[in-house]
Amino acid sequence: MGNIFLLRFTGEDRVGLTSELTRTLAEIGAIVLDINQAVIHQSLLLGMMVRIADDVRVEQPIKAMAEELGLRVKIQAIADADYDDWVNRQGKPRYILTLLARSIDASHLAAVTKVITDEGLNIDVIHRLSGRPQRIESVDLPRRACVEFWLRGEPHDKPRMQARYMDLCRELAIDIAWQKDDAYRRSRRLVAFDMDSTLIQAEVIDELAKEAGCGESVAAITEMAMRGELDFDTSLRRRVATLRGLPESSLQRVAERLQLTEGAESLLLNLHELGYRTAILSGGFSYFGNRLRDRLGFNYVHANELEIVDGKLTGNVLDPIVNGQRKAELLEQIAAKEGINRRQIIAIGDGANDLPMLNRAGLGIAFHAKPIVRQEAGHAVSNLGLDALLYLLGVRDRERIEL
């Protein structure tokens, strides 16, 4: 069978090092059982688990090779029982933890890894998905940072772990996403968005109410609905009723002043380049959803229809109302039409009426959401723009298409 050794090489990186190392190992007939290499600022860290025949001298040729290449090496013999235990651990569940913030410091890493340790999980890999920050950062570009952890094992108490991470997000102004590392995580195909306060930085009904001179009273009803304190259908009809007599031309005026959420254009550009199907499922209004479709290339738009007669809003909204349950149903209909498994769906929203579709999706994300939504959704992003979603898909900054 041969003896098993763990080889750990460190030193200054240069082109061809791995080639020369493995050539020497090949000469002594080494079988590679595992290998991992990382380079941080020209500093090489290379680990290899190898099996070498019993009658082969190991230390002398490997140490001589390392010395010739200017590397330090540690050689550790691995007992058969320890190797078998290591192999058996490979069958444990695996998870991806994604840490996002405007910038990441040591206190963030210390807090996150403390929870990982307390829950009995092992860290296999840590790597950065965001680009290397410039020494002097531009004040014109929004900062973003992301580190991804590959974890192995099962948490002792998953609800407790998630509650602790939610507390850390609030205390440290960071975001933490937790996903099972399986085939579905690596093959998402459909992304569905709420519109108001998700894709755009406003609630359209509030903006229309300003045009009608009843902005404050309608905004108060909207806030109650988004917190889940008021039935959505009732609140929508009450708010739309205040718009009776508003000229149709007001829709265009409102549309022209709406601002996209940070990262929306970049996210949609990259999703479409990667082949994702995209949808707007909104309790807002189709006029504005269709404008976003034309601008950002959405494949589907489902939203509420305002009744307009003789160039003026009647104060009515046409049935069926796109409420929370309707959003979830539409999500399933689109997935069925596209032949997409539910676990391949991502849904993003901020209000209580988004929870049914967030819970129906394989990855539901509460985006800059109300407390009740952050509490019940599987994941939350509260500190970065929409393009932070690309990190949850494992996309690195260097892989992005820039606007």
Coordinates of C-alpha atoms in Angstrom, one line a residue:
M1 CA 0.0 0.0 0.0
G2 CA 2.8 2.4 0.8
N3 CA 3.1 5.2 3.4
I4 CA 1.1 8.4 3.5
F5 CA 2.7 11.8 4.0
L6 CA 1.4 15.4 4.3
L7 CA 3.8 17.8 2.6
R8 CA 3.5 21.5 3.3
F9 CA 5.6 23.9 1.2
T10 CA 5.9 27.6 1.8
G11 CA 8.0 30.4 0.3
E12 CA 8.1 33.0 -2.4
D13 CA 6.1 32.1 -5.5
R14 CA 7.4 32.1 -9.0
V15 CA 6.5 30.6 -12.4
G16 CA 7.2 26.9 -12.7
L17 CA 7.5 26.0 -9.0
T18 CA 4.6 23.5 -8.9
S19 CA 5.9 21.9 -12.1
E20 CA 9.3 21.4 -10.6
L21 CA 7.9 20.1 -7.3
T22 CA 5.7 17.5 -8.9
R23 CA 8.4 16.4 -11.3
T24 CA 10.6 15.4 -8.3
L25 CA 7.6 13.7 -6.7
A26 CA 6.9 11.8 -9.9
E27 CA 10.5 10.5 -9.9
I28 CA 9.9 8.8 -6.5
G29 CA 6.6 7.4 -7.7
A30 CA 4.3 9.5 -5.4
I31 CA 0.5 9.1 -5.8
V32 CA -1.3 12.4 -5.1
L33 CA -4.3 11.9 -2.7
D34 CA -5.1 15.6 -2.2
I35 CA -3.6 18.9 -3.2
N36 CA -4.3 22.5 -2.4
Q37 CA -2.4 25.6 -3.4
A38 CA -2.8 29.4 -2.6
V39 CA -0.7 32.4 -3.3
I40 CA -1.1 35.6 -1.2
H41 CA 1.0 38.5 -2.4
Q42 CA 3.6 36.3 -4.0
S43 CA 3.8 34.0 -1.0
L44 CA 3.1 30.4 -1.8
L45 CA 1.3 27.9 0.4
L46 CA 1.1 24.4 -1.1
G47 CA -0.1 21.3 0.6
M48 CA -0.1 17.8 -0.8
M49 CA -1.2 14.5 0.6
V50 CA 0.8 11.7 -1.1
R51 CA 1.3 8.0 -0.9
I52 CA 4.8 6.7 -1.5
A53 CA 6.0 3.1 -1.7
D54 CA 7.5 1.6 1.5
D55 CA 10.9 1.1 0.1
V56 CA 11.4 4.7 -1.1
R57 CA 13.4 7.2 1.0
V58 CA 11.2 10.2 1.3
E59 CA 12.8 13.0 3.4
Q60 CA 16.2 13.3 1.6
P61 CA 14.9 13.9 -1.9
I62 CA 12.0 16.1 -0.9
K63 CA 14.1 18.3 1.4
A64 CA 16.8 18.6 -1.2
M65 CA 14.3 19.6 -3.8
A66 CA 12.7 22.3 -1.5
E67 CA 16.1 23.7 -0.6
E68 CA 17.1 23.9 -4.3
L69 CA 13.9 25.8 -5.0
G70 CA 14.2 28.2 -2.0
L71 CA 11.2 26.7 -0.2
R72 CA 10.6 25.5 3.3
V73 CA 8.9 22.1 3.7
K74 CA 7.3 20.2 6.5
I75 CA 6.9 16.4 6.1
Q76 CA 4.4 14.7 8.3
A77 CA 3.7 11.0 8.3
I78 CA 0.0 10.2 8.4
A79 CA -1.2 7.0 10.2
D80 CA -3.6 4.8 8.4
A81 CA -6.3 5.3 11.0
D82 CA -6.0 9.1 10.7
Y83 CA -6.2 8.9 6.9
D84 CA -9.3 6.7 7.1
D85 CA -10.9 9.2 9.5
W86 CA -10.1 12.1 7.1
V87 CA -11.6 10.2 4.2
N88 CA -14.8 9.5 6.2
R89 CA -15.2 13.2 7.1
Q90 CA -15.4 14.0 3.4
G91 CA -18.9 12.5 3.3
K92 CA -20.2 15.1 5.8
P93 CA -22.6 17.9 4.5
R94 CA -21.0 20.9 3.0
Y95 CA -22.1 24.5 3.2
I96 CA -21.1 27.8 1.7
L97 CA -21.0 30.9 4.0
T98 CA -20.6 34.2 2.3
L99 CA -19.5 37.3 4.2
L100 CA -20.3 40.6 2.6
A101 CA -19.6 44.2 3.7
R102 CA -18.4 47.5 2.4
S103 CA -15.1 46.5 3.8
I104 CA -14.1 43.5 5.9
D105 CA -11.8 43.8 8.9
A106 CA -10.4 41.3 11.4
S107 CA -13.3 41.8 13.8
H108 CA -15.8 40.6 11.2
L109 CA -13.8 37.5 10.6
A110 CA -13.3 36.8 14.3
A111 CA -17.0 37.1 15.0
V112 CA -18.1 34.9 12.0
T113 CA -15.5 32.2 12.6
K114 CA -16.3 32.1 16.4
V115 CA -19.9 31.0 15.5
I116 CA -18.5 28.4 13.0
T117 CA -16.3 27.0 15.7
D118 CA -19.1 27.0 18.3
E119 CA -21.3 25.1 15.9
G120 CA -18.7 22.3 15.4
L121 CA -18.1 23.1 11.7
N122 CA -14.8 22.8 10.0
I123 CA -13.5 25.4 7.5
D124 CA -12.0 23.7 4.4
V125 CA -11.4 26.8 2.2
I126 CA -11.5 30.5 2.6
H127 CA -11.1 32.7 -0.4
R128 CA -12.0 36.3 -1.5
L129 CA -14.5 36.9 -4.3
S130 CA -14.2 40.7 -4.4
G131 CA -11.3 42.3 -6.2
R132 CA -8.2 43.5 -4.4
P133 CA -8.8 47.0 -3.0
Q134 CA -6.7 49.8 -4.3
R135 CA -4.3 51.4 -1.8
I136 CA -6.1 54.6 -2.3
E137 CA -9.8 53.9 -3.1
S138 CA -11.9 56.0 -5.4
V139 CA -14.6 58.0 -3.7
D140 CA -16.8 57.8 -6.8
L141 CA -17.3 54.0 -6.7
P142 CA -19.3 52.1 -4.0
R143 CA -17.1 49.9 -1.9
R144 CA -17.8 46.2 -1.6
A145 CA -16.0 43.2 -0.2
C146 CA -16.7 39.5 0.0
V147 CA -15.1 36.5 1.5
E148 CA -16.4 33.0 1.0
F149 CA -16.0 30.1 3.4
W150 CA -16.4 26.4 2.4
L151 CA -17.6 24.5 5.5
R152 CA -17.9 20.9 6.3
G153 CA -20.2 19.3 8.9
E154 CA -23.7 19.9 10.4
P155 CA -24.3 22.7 12.8
H156 CA -25.1 21.7 16.4
D157 CA -28.2 24.0 16.4
K158 CA -29.0 25.6 13.0
P159 CA -31.7 28.0 14.3
R160 CA -29.4 29.2 17.0
M161 CA -26.6 29.7 14.5
Q162 CA -28.8 31.7 12.2
A163 CA -30.0 33.9 15.0
R164 CA -26.5 34.6 16.1
Y165 CA -25.6 35.5 12.5
M166 CA -28.6 37.8 12.3
D167 CA -27.4 39.6 15.5
L168 CA -23.9 40.0 14.0
C169 CA -25.3 41.5 10.8
R170 CA -27.2 44.1 12.7
E171 CA -24.3 44.9 15.1
L172 CA -21.4 44.9 12.6
A173 CA -23.2 46.2 9.5
I174 CA -22.3 43.1 7.5
D175 CA -24.3 40.5 5.6
I176 CA -24.0 36.7 6.0
A177 CA -25.5 34.2 3.6
W178 CA -25.6 30.5 4.4
Q179 CA -26.2 27.9 1.6
K180 CA -26.0 24.2 1.3
D181 CA -23.2 23.4 -1.2
D182 CA -25.1 21.1 -3.6
A183 CA -25.8 20.8 -7.4
Y184 CA -28.7 23.3 -7.1
R185 CA -26.5 26.0 -5.6
R186 CA -24.3 25.8 -8.6
S187 CA -27.1 25.7 -11.2
R188 CA -29.6 28.5 -10.5
R189 CA -31.5 29.4 -13.6
L190 CA -34.3 31.9 -12.7
V191 CA -34.1 35.1 -10.7
A192 CA -37.4 36.9 -9.7
F193 CA -37.5 40.4 -8.3
D194 CA -39.9 42.6 -6.5
M195 CA -39.8 46.1 -8.0
D196 CA -40.6 48.9 -5.6
S197 CA -37.8 49.5 -3.0
T198 CA -36.0 46.5 -4.5
L199 CA -35.2 47.3 -8.2
I200 CA -36.0 51.0 -7.7
Q201 CA -35.4 53.3 -4.8
A202 CA -39.1 54.2 -4.2
E203 CA -42.6 52.9 -3.8
V204 CA -44.3 54.0 -7.0
I205 CA -47.7 54.3 -5.3
D206 CA -46.2 56.9 -2.9
E207 CA -44.8 58.8 -5.8
L208 CA -48.1 58.8 -7.7
A209 CA -49.8 60.0 -4.5
K210 CA -47.5 63.0 -4.3
E211 CA -48.7 63.9 -7.8
A212 CA -52.3 63.6 -6.5
G213 CA -51.5 65.7 -3.4
C214 CA -52.0 62.9 -0.9
G215 CA -48.5 61.7 -0.5
E216 CA -48.2 61.5 3.3
S217 CA -51.4 59.6 4.0
V218 CA -50.7 57.1 1.3
A219 CA -47.1 56.6 2.4
A220 CA -48.3 55.7 5.9
I221 CA -50.6 53.0 4.5
T222 CA -47.8 51.7 2.3
E223 CA -45.5 51.4 5.3
M224 CA -48.1 49.5 7.3
A225 CA -48.6 47.1 4.4
M226 CA -44.9 46.4 3.9
R227 CA -44.6 45.6 7.6
G228 CA -47.4 43.1 7.3
E229 CA -49.7 45.1 9.5
L230 CA -52.4 45.5 6.8
D231 CA -53.9 43.2 4.3
F232 CA -52.2 43.9 0.9
D233 CA -55.3 43.9 -1.3
T234 CA -57.2 46.2 1.0
S235 CA -54.3 48.6 1.3
L236 CA -53.7 48.7 -2.4
R237 CA -57.3 49.5 -3.2
R238 CA -57.4 52.2 -0.6
R239 CA -54.2 53.8 -1.9
V240 CA -55.2 53.5 -5.6
A241 CA -58.6 55.1 -4.8
T242 CA -56.8 58.3 -3.8
L243 CA -55.4 58.6 -7.4
R244 CA -58.8 59.1 -9.0
G245 CA -58.7 61.8 -11.6
L246 CA -54.9 61.8 -11.9
P247 CA -53.8 62.4 -15.5
E248 CA -52.2 59.5 -17.3
S249 CA -49.3 61.8 -18.1
S250 CA -48.4 61.7 -14.4
L251 CA -47.1 58.1 -14.9
Q252 CA -44.4 59.3 -17.2
R253 CA -43.4 62.1 -14.9
V254 CA -43.0 59.7 -12.0
A255 CA -41.1 57.1 -14.2
E256 CA -38.6 59.7 -15.3
R257 CA -37.6 60.6 -11.7
L258 CA -37.3 57.0 -10.4
Q259 CA -33.8 55.9 -9.5
L260 CA -32.5 52.3 -9.9
T261 CA -31.1 50.6 -6.8
E262 CA -27.4 50.4 -6.6
G263 CA -26.0 47.5 -8.6
A264 CA -29.3 46.8 -10.5
E265 CA -27.9 47.4 -14.0
S266 CA -24.7 45.5 -13.3
L267 CA -26.6 42.5 -11.8
L268 CA -29.0 42.2 -14.7
L269 CA -26.3 42.6 -17.3
N270 CA -24.3 39.8 -15.7
L271 CA -27.3 37.5 -15.1
H272 CA -28.3 37.7 -18.7
E273 CA -24.8 37.1 -19.9
L274 CA -24.7 34.0 -17.8
G275 CA -28.0 32.7 -19.3
Y276 CA -30.3 33.3 -16.4
R277 CA -34.0 34.0 -17.0
T278 CA -35.3 37.0 -15.1
A279 CA -38.7 38.2 -13.9
I280 CA -40.4 41.2 -12.2
L281 CA -43.2 40.0 -9.9
S282 CA -44.5 43.2 -8.3
G283 CA -47.4 44.5 -6.3
G284 CA -46.6 47.8 -8.1
F285 CA -47.8 48.7 -11.5
S286 CA -47.2 47.2 -14.9
Y287 CA -46.5 50.6 -16.6
F288 CA -43.3 50.9 -14.5
G289 CA -42.4 47.3 -14.8
N290 CA -42.6 47.4 -18.5
R291 CA -40.2 50.4 -18.6
L292 CA -37.7 48.4 -16.5
R293 CA -38.2 45.4 -18.9
D294 CA -37.3 47.7 -21.9
R295 CA -34.3 49.1 -20.0
L296 CA -32.8 46.0 -18.3
G297 CA -34.1 43.2 -20.5
F298 CA -36.4 41.2 -18.1
N299 CA -37.9 38.1 -19.7
Y300 CA -41.2 38.4 -17.7
V301 CA -43.1 41.2 -16.0
H302 CA -46.2 40.6 -13.8
A303 CA -47.6 43.6 -11.9
N304 CA -50.9 45.3 -11.2
E305 CA -52.9 47.2 -13.9
L306 CA -54.3 50.7 -13.2
E307 CA -57.6 51.4 -14.8
I308 CA -57.4 54.4 -17.1
V309 CA -60.4 55.9 -18.9
D310 CA -60.2 59.0 -21.1
G311 CA -56.6 59.7 -20.1
K312 CA -57.3 59.7 -16.4
L313 CA -56.9 57.2 -13.6
T314 CA -60.2 56.0 -12.3
G315 CA -59.0 55.1 -8.9
N316 CA -59.4 51.4 -9.5
V317 CA -57.0 48.5 -10.0
L318 CA -57.9 45.7 -12.3
D319 CA -58.2 42.1 -11.1
P320 CA -56.4 39.9 -10.4
I321 CA -54.3 41.8 -7.9
V322 CA -50.7 40.7 -7.7
N323 CA -50.4 40.1 -4.0
G324 CA -48.0 37.9 -2.1
Q325 CA -49.8 34.6 -2.9
R326 CA -50.2 35.6 -6.5
K327 CA -46.4 36.3 -6.7
A328 CA -45.7 32.8 -5.5
E329 CA -48.1 31.3 -8.0
L330 CA -46.6 33.3 -10.9
L331 CA -43.1 32.2 -9.8
E332 CA -44.2 28.6 -10.1
Q333 CA -45.9 29.1 -13.4
I334 CA -42.8 30.7 -14.9
A335 CA -40.6 27.9 -13.5
A336 CA -42.9 25.3 -15.0
K337 CA -42.9 27.0 -18.4
E338 CA -39.1 27.2 -18.4
G339 CA -38.6 23.7 -17.1
I340 CA -36.8 24.9 -14.0
N341 CA -36.7 23.1 -10.6
R342 CA -37.9 25.1 -7.7
R343 CA -34.5 24.8 -6.0
Q344 CA -33.0 26.6 -9.0
I345 CA -35.0 29.7 -8.4
I346 CA -33.7 32.9 -6.7
A347 CA -36.3 35.4 -5.4
I348 CA -35.5 38.9 -4.0
G349 CA -37.8 41.3 -2.2
D350 CA -38.2 43.7 0.7
G351 CA -41.8 43.6 1.9
A352 CA -44.1 41.2 3.8
N353 CA -46.0 40.5 0.5
D354 CA -42.7 39.1 -0.9
L355 CA -42.4 36.3 1.7
P356 CA -44.5 33.7 -0.1
M357 CA -42.2 33.9 -3.2
L358 CA -39.1 34.1 -1.1
N359 CA -40.1 31.0 0.8
R360 CA -41.0 29.2 -2.5
A361 CA -37.6 29.8 -4.1
G362 CA -34.5 27.7 -3.6
L363 CA -32.7 30.9 -2.5
G364 CA -34.9 33.7 -1.0
I365 CA -33.2 37.0 -0.3
A366 CA -34.6 39.8 1.8
F367 CA -33.1 42.9 0.3
H368 CA -32.8 46.0 2.5
A369 CA -36.0 44.6 4.0
K370 CA -38.3 45.3 6.9
P371 CA -37.5 43.4 10.1
I372 CA -40.3 40.9 9.8
V373 CA -39.0 39.9 6.3
R374 CA -35.3 39.7 7.4
Q375 CA -36.5 37.4 10.3
E376 CA -38.5 35.0 8.1
A377 CA -36.5 35.0 4.9
G378 CA -33.7 32.5 4.5
H379 CA -31.1 35.2 3.6
A380 CA -30.7 38.9 3.8
V381 CA -28.6 41.6 2.1
S382 CA -28.9 44.9 3.9
N383 CA -25.5 46.7 3.4
L384 CA -24.6 46.3 -0.3
G385 CA -26.3 46.8 -3.6
L386 CA -28.2 44.3 -5.7
D387 CA -25.1 43.1 -7.5
A388 CA -24.0 41.5 -4.2
L389 CA -26.2 38.6 -5.5
L390 CA -23.4 37.7 -7.8
Y391 CA -21.2 36.8 -4.8
L392 CA -23.9 34.4 -3.6
L393 CA -23.6 32.7 -7.0
G394 CA -19.9 32.4 -6.5
V395 CA -19.0 35.0 -9.2
R396 CA -15.7 36.8 -8.6
D397 CA -15.2 40.5 -9.4
R398 CA -12.7 39.6 -12.1
E399 CA -15.4 37.5 -13.8
R400 CA -18.0 40.2 -14.0
I401 CA -18.9 42.1 -17.1
E402 CA -18.5 45.8 -16.3
L403 CA -21.0 48.4 -17.5

